CSV table of N, CA, C and O in Angstrom, one decimal:
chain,number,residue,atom,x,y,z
V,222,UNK,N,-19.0,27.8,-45.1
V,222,UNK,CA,-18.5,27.1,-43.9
V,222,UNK,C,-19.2,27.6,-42.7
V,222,UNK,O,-19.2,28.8,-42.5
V,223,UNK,N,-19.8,26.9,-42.0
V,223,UNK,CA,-20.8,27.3,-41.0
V,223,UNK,C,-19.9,27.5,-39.5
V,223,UNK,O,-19.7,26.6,-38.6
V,224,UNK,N,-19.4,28.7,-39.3
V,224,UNK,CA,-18.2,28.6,-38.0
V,224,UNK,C,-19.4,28.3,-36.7
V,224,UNK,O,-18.9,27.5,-35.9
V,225,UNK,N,-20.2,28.7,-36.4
V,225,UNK,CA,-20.6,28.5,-35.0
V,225,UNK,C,-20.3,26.4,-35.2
V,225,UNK,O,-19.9,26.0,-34.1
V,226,UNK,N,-20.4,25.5,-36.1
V,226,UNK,CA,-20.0,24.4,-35.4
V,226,UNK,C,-18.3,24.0,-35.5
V,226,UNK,O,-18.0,22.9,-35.0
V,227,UNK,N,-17.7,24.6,-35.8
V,227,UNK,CA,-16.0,24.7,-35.6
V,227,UNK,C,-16.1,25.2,-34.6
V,227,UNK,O,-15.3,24.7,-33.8
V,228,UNK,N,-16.8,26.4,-34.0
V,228,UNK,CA,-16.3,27.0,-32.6
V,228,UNK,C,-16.7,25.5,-31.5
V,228,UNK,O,-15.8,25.0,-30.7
V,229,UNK,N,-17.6,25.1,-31.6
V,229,UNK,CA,-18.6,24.0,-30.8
V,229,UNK,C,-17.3,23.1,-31.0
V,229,UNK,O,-16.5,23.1,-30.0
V,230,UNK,N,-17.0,22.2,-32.1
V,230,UNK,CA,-16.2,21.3,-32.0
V,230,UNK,C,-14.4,21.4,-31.5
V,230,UNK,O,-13.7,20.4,-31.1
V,231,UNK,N,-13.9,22.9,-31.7
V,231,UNK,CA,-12.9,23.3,-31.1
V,231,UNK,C,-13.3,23.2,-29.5
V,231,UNK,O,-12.4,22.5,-28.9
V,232,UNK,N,-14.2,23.7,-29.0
V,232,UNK,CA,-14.4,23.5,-27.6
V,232,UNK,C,-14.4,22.3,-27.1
V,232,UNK,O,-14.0,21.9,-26.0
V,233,UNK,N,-14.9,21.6,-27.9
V,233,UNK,CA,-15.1,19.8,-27.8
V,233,UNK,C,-13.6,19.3,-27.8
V,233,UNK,O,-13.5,18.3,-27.1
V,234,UNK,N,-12.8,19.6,-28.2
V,234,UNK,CA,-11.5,19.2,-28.6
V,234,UNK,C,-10.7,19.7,-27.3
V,234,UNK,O,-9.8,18.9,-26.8
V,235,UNK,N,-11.0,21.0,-26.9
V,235,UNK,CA,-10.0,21.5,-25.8
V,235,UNK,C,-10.3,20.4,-24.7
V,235,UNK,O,-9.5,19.6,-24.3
V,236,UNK,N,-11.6,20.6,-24.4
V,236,UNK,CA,-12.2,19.4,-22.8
V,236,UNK,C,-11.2,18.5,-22.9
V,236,UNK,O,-10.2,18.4,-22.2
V,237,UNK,N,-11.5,17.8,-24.1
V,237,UNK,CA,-10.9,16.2,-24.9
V,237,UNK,C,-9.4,16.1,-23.7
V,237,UNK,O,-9.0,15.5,-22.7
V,238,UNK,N,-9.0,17.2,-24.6
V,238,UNK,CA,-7.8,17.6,-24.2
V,238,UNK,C,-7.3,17.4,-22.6
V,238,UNK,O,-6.7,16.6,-21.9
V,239,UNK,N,-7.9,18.4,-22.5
V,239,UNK,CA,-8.2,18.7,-20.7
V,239,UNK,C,-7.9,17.7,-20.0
V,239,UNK,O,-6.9,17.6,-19.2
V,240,UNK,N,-8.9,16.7,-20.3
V,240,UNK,CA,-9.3,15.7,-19.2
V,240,UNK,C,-8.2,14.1,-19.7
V,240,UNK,O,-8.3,13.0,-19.3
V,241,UNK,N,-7.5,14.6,-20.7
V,241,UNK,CA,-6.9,13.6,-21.4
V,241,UNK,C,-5.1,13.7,-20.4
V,241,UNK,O,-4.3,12.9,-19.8
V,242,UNK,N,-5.3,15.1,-20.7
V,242,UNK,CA,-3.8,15.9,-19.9
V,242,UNK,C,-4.0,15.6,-18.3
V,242,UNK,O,-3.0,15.5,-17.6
V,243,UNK,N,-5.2,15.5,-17.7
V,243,UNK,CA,-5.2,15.6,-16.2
V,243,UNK,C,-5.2,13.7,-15.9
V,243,UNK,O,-4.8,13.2,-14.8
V,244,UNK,N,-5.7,13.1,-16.7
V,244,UNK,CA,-5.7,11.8,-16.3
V,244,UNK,C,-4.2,11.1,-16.5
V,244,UNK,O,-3.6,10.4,-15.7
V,245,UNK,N,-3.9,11.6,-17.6
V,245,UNK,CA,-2.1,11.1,-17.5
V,245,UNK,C,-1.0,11.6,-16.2
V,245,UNK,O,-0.1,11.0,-15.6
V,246,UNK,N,-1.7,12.9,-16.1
V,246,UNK,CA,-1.1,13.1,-14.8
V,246,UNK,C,-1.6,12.6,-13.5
V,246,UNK,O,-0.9,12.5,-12.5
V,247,UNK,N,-2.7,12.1,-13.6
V,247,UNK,CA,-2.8,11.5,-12.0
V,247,UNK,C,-2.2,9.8,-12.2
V,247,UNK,O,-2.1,9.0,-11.3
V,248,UNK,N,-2.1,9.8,-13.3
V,248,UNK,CA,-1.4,8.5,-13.2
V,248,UNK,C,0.1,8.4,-13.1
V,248,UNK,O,0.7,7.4,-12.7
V,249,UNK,N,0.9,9.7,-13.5
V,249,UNK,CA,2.0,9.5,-13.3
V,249,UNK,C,2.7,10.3,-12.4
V,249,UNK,O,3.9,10.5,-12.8
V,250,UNK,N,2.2,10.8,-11.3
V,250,UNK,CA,2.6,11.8,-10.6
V,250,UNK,C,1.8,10.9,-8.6
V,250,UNK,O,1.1,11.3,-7.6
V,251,UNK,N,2.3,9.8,-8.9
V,251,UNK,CA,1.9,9.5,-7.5
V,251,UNK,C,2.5,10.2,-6.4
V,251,UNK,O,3.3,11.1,-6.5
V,252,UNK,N,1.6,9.6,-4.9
V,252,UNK,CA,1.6,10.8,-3.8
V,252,UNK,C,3.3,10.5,-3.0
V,252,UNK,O,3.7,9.4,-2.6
V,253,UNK,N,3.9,11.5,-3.0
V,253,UNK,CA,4.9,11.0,-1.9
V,253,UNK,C,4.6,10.9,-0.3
V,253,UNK,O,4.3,12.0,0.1
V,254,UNK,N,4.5,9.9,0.6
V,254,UNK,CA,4.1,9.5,1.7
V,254,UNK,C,4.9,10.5,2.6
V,254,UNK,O,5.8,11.3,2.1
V,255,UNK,N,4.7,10.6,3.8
V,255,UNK,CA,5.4,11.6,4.6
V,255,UNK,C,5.2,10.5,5.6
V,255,UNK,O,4.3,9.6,5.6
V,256,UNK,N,6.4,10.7,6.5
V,256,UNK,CA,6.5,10.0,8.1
V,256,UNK,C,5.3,10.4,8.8
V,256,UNK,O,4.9,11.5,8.6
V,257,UNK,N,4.4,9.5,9.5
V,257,UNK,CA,3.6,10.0,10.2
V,257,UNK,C,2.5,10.4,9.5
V,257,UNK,O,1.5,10.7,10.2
V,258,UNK,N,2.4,10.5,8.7
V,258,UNK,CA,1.2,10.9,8.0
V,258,UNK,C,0.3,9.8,7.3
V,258,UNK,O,-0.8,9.4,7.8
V,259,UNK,N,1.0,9.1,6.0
V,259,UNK,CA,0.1,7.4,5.9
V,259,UNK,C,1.2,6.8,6.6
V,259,UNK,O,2.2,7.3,7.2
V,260,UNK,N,0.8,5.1,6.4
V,260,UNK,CA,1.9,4.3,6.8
V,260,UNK,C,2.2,3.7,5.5
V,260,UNK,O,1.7,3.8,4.4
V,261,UNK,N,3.4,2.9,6.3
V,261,UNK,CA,4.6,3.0,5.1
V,261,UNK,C,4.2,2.0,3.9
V,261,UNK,O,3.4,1.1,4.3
V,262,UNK,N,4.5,1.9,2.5
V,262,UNK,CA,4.3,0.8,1.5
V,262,UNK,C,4.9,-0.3,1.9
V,262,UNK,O,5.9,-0.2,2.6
V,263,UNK,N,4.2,-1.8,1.4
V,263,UNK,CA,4.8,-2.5,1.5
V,263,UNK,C,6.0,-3.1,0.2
V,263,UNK,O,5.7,-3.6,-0.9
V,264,UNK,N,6.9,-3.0,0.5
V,264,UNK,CA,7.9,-2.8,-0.6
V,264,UNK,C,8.3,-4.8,-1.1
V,264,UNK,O,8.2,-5.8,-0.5
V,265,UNK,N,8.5,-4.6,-2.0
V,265,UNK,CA,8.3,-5.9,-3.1
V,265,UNK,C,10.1,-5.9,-3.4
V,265,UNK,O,10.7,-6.9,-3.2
V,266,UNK,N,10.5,-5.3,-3.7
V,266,UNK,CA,11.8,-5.1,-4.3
V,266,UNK,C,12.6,-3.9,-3.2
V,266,UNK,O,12.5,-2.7,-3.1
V,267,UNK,N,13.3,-5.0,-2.6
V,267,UNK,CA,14.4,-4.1,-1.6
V,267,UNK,C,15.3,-2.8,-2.1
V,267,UNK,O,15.5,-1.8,-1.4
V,268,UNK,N,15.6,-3.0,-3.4
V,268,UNK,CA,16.1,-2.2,-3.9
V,268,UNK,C,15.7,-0.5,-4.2
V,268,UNK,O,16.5,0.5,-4.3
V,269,UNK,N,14.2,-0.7,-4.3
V,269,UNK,CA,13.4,0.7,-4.3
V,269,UNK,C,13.6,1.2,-3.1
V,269,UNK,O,13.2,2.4,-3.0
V,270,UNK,N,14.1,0.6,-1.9
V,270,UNK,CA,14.5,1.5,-1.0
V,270,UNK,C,15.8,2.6,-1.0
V,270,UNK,O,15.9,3.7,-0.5
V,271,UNK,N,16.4,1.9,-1.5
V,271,UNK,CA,17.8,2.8,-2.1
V,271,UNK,C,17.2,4.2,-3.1
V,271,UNK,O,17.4,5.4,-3.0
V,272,UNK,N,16.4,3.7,-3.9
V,272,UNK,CA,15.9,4.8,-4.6
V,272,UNK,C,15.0,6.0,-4.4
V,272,UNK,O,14.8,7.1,-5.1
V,273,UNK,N,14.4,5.2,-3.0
V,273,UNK,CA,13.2,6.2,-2.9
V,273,UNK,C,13.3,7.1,-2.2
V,273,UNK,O,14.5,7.3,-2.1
V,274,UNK,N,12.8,7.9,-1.6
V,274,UNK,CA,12.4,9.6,-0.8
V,274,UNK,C,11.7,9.1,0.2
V,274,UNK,O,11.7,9.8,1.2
V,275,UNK,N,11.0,8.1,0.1
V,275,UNK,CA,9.9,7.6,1.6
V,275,UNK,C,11.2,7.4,2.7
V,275,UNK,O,11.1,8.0,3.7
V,276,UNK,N,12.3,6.5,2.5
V,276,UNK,CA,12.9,6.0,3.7
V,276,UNK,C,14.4,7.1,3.7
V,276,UNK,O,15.1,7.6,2.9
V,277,UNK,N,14.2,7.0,5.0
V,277,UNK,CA,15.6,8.0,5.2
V,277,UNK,C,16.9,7.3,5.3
V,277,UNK,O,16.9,6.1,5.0
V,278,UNK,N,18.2,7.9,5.7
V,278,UNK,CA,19.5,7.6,5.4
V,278,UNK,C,19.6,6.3,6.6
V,278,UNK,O,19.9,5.2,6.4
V,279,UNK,N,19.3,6.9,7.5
V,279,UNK,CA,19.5,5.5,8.8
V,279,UNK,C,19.0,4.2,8.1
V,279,UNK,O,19.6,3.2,8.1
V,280,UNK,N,17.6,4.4,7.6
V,280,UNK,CA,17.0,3.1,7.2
V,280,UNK,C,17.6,2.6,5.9
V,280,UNK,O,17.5,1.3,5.9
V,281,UNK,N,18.2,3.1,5.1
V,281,UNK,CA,19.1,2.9,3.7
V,281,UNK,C,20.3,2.4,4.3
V,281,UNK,O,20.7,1.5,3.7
V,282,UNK,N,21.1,2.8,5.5
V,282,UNK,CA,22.3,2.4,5.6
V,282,UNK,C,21.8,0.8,6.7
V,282,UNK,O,22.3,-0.3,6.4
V,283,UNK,N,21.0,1.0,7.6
V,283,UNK,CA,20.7,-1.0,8.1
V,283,UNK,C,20.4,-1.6,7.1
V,283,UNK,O,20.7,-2.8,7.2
V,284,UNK,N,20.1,-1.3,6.2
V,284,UNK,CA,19.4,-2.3,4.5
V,284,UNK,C,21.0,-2.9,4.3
V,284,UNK,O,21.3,-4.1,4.5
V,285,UNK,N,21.8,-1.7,3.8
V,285,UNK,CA,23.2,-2.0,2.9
V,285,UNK,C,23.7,-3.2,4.0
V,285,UNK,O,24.2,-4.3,3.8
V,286,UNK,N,23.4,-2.4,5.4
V,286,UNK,CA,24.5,-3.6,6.7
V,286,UNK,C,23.9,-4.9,6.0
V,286,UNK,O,24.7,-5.5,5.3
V,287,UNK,N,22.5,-5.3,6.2
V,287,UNK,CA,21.9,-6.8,6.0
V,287,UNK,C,22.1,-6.9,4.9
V,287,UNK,O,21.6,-8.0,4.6
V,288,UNK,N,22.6,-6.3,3.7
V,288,UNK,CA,22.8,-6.6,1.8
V,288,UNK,C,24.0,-7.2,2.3
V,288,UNK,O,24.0,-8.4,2.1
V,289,UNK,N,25.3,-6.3,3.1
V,289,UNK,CA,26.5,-6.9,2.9
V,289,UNK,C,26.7,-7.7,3.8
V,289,UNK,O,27.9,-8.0,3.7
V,290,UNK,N,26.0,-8.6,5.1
V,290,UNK,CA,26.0,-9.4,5.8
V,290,UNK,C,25.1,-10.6,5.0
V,290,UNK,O,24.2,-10.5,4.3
V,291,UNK,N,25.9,-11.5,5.6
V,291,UNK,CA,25.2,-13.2,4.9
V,291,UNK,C,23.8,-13.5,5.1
V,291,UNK,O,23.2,-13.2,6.1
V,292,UNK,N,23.4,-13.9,4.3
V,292,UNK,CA,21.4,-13.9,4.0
V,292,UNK,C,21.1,-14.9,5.4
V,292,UNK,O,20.5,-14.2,6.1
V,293,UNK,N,21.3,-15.9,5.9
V,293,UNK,CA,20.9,-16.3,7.1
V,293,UNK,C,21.5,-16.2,8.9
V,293,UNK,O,21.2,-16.6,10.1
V,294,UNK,N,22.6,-15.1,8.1
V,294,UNK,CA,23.1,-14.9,9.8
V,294,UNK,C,22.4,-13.7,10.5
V,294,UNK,O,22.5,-12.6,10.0
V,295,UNK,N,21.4,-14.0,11.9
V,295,UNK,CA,20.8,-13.0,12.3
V,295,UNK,C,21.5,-12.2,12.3
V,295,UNK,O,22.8,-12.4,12.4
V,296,UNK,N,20.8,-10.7,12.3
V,296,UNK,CA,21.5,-9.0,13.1
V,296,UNK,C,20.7,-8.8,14.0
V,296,UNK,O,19.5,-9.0,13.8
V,297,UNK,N,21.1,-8.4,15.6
V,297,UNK,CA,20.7,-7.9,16.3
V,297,UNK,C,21.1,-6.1,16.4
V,297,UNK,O,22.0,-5.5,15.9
V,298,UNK,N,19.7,-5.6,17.4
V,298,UNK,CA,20.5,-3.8,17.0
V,298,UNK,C,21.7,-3.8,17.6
V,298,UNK,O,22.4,-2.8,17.6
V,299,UNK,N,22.0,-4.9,18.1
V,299,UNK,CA,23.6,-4.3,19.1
V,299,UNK,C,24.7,-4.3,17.9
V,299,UNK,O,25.7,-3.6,17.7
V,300,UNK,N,24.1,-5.5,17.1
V,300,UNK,CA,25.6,-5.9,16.1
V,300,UNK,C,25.3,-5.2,14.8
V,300,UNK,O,26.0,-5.4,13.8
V,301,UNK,N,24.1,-4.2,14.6
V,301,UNK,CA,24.2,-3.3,13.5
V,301,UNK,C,24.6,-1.9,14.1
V,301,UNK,O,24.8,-0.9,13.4
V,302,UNK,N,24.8,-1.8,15.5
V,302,UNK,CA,25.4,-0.4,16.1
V,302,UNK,C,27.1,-0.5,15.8
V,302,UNK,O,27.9,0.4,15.4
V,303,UNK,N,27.3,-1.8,16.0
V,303,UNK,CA,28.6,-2.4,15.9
V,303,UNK,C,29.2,-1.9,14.6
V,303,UNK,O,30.3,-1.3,14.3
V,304,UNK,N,28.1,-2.4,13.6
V,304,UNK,CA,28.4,-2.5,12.2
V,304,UNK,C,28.7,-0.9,11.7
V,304,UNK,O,29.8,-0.4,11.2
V,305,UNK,N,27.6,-0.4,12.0
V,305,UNK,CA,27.2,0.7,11.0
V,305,UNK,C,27.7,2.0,11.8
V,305,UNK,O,28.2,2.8,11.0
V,306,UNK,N,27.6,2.4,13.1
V,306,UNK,CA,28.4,3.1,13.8
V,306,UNK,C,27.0,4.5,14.1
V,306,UNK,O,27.2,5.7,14.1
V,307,UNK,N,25.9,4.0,14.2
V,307,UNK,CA,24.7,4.6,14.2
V,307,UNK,C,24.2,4.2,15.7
V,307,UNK,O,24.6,3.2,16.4
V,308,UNK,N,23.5,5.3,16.2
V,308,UNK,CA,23.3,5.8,17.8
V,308,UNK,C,21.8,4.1,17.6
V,308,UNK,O,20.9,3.9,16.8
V,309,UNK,N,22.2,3.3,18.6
V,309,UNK,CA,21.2,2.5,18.8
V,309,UNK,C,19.9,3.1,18.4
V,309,UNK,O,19.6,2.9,17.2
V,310,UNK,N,18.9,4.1,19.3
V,310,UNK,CA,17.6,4.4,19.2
V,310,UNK,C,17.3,4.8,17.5
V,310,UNK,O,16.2,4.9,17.0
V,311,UNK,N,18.1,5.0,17.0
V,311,UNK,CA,18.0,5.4,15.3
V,311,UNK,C,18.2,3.9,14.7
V,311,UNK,O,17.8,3.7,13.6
V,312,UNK,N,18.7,3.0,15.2
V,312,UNK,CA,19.1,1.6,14.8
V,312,UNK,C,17.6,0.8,14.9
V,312,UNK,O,17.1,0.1,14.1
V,313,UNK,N,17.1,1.3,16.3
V,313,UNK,CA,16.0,0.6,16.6
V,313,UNK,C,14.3,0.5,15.5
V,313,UNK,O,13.5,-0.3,15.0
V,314,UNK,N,14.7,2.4,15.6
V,314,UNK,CA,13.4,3.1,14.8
V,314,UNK,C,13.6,2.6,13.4
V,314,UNK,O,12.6,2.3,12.8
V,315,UNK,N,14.8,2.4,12.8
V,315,UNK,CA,14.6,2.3,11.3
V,315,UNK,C,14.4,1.0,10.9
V,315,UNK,O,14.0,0.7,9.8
V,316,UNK,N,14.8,-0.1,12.5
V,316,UNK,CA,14.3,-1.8,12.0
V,316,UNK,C,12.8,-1.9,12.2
V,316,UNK,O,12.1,-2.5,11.4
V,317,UNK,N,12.5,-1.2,13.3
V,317,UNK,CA,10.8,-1.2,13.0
V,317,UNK,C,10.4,-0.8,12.0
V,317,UNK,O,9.4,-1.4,11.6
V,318,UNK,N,10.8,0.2,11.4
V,318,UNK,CA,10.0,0.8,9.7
V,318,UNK,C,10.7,-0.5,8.9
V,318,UNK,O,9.9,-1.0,8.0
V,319,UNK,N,11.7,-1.1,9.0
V,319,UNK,CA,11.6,-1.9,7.6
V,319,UNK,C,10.9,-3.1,7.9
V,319,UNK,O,10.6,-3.7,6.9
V,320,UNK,N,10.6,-3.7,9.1
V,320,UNK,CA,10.0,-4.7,9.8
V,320,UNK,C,8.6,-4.2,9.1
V,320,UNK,O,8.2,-5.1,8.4
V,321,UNK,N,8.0,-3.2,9.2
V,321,UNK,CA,6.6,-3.1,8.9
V,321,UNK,C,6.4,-3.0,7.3
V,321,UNK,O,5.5,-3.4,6.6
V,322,UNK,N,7.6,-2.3,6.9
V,322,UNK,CA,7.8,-2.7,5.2
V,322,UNK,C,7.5,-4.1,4.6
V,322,UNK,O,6.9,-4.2,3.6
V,323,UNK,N,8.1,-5.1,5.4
V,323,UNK,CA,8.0,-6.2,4.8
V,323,UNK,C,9.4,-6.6,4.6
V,323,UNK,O,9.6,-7.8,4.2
V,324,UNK,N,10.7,-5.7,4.7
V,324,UNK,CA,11.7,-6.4,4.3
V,324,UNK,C,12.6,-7.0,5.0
V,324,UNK,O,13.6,-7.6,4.5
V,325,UNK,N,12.2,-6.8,6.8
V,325,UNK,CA,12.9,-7.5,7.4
V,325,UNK,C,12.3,-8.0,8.2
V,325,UNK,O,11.4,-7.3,8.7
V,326,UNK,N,12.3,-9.5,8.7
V,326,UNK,CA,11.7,-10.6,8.6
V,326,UNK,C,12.5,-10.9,10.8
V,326,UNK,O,13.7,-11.0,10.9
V,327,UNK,N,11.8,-11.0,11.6
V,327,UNK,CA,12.3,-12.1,12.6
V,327,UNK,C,13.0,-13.7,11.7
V,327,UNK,O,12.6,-14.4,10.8
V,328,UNK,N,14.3,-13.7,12.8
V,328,UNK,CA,15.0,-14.9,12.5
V,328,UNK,C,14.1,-16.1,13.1
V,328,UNK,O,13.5,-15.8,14.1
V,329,UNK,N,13.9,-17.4,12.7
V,329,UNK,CA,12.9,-18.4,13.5
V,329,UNK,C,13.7,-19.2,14.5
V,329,UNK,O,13.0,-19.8,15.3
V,330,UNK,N,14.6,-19.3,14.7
V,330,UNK,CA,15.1,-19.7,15.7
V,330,UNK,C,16.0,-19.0,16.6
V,330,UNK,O,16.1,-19.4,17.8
V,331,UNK,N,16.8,-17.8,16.0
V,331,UNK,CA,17.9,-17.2,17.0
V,331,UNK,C,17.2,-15.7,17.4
V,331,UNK,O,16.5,-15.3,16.5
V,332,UNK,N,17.3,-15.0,18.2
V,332,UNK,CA,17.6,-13.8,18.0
V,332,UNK,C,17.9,-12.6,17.0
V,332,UNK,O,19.1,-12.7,16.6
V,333,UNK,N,17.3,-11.7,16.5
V,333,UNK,CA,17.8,-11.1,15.3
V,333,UNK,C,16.8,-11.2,14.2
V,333,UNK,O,15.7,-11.7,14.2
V,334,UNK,N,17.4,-10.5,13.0
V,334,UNK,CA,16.3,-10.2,11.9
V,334,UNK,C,17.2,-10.6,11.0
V,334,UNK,O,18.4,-10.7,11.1
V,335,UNK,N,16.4,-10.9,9.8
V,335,UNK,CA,17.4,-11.2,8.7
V,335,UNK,C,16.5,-10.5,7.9
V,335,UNK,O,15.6,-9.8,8.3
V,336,UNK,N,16.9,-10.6,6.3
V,336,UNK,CA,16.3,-10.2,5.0
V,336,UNK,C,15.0,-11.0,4.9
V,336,UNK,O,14.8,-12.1,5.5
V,337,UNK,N,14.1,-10.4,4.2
V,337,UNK,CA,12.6,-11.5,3.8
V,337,UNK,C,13.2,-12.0,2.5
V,337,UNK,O,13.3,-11.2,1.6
V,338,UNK,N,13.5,-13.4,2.2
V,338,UNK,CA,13.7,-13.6,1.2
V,338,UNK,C,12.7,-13.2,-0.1
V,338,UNK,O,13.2,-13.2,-1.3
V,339,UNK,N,11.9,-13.1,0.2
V,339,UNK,CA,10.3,-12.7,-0.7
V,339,UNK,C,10.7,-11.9,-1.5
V,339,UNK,O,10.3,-11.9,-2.7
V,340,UNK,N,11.7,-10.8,-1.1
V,340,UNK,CA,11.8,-9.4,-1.3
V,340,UNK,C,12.9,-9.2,-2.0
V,340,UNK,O,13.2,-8.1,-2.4
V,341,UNK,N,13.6,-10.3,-2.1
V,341,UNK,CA,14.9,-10.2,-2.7
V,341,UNK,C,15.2,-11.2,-4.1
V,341,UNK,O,15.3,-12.4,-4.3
V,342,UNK,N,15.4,-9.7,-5.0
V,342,UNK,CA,15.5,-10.3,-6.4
V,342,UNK,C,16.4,-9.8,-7.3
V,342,UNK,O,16.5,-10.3,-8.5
């Protein structure tokens, strides 16, 4: 039995390995986004917002207000300060982040934002 090509093909096997182990991980270990640092995903399913670590509690709780308010009656920030009992300027910042998300949408005729239907499944 000739070991110098067992040594060769063991080494051949670890790389294998190696590069087998590091590619599964770059596929399943995506980057978590930080504020200010990228900008935000465009989110497809409203629901991953509940789930995720990118959006914070202010922005999770205007989501739930517009889940538990009727799909075409606008919200304005005054009537989600109303709602939700959150300092306006925190009302304001978290409709602009989901505005640029994609999941909240200007109303086309009144005042106010509603849900993006697109987004909701």
């Amino acid at each position: 039995m000739n070991t110098q090509f067992n040594k060769e093909s063991m080494i051949t096997s670890l790389e294998w390995i190696k590069e087998v182990v590091e590619t599964a991980m770059e596929a399943d270990f995506k980057p978590v986004y930080k504020k200010g640092r990228h900008e935000m995903p465009i989110v497809k399913d409203i629901y991953h917002i509940l789930r995720s670590d990118i959006f914070n509690i202010y922005e999770k709780n205007i989501l739930i207000a517009f889940m538990v308010q009727a799909i075409d009656v606008p919200m304005t920030p005054k009537s989600l300060v109303d709602m939700t009992k959150i300092h306006i300027s925190s009302v304001k910042r978290a409709v602009k982040q989901l505005k640029s998300c994609g999941i909240l949408i200007n109303h086309p005729t009144s005042n106010g934002m509603i849900l993006n239907r697109t987004n909701i499944y």
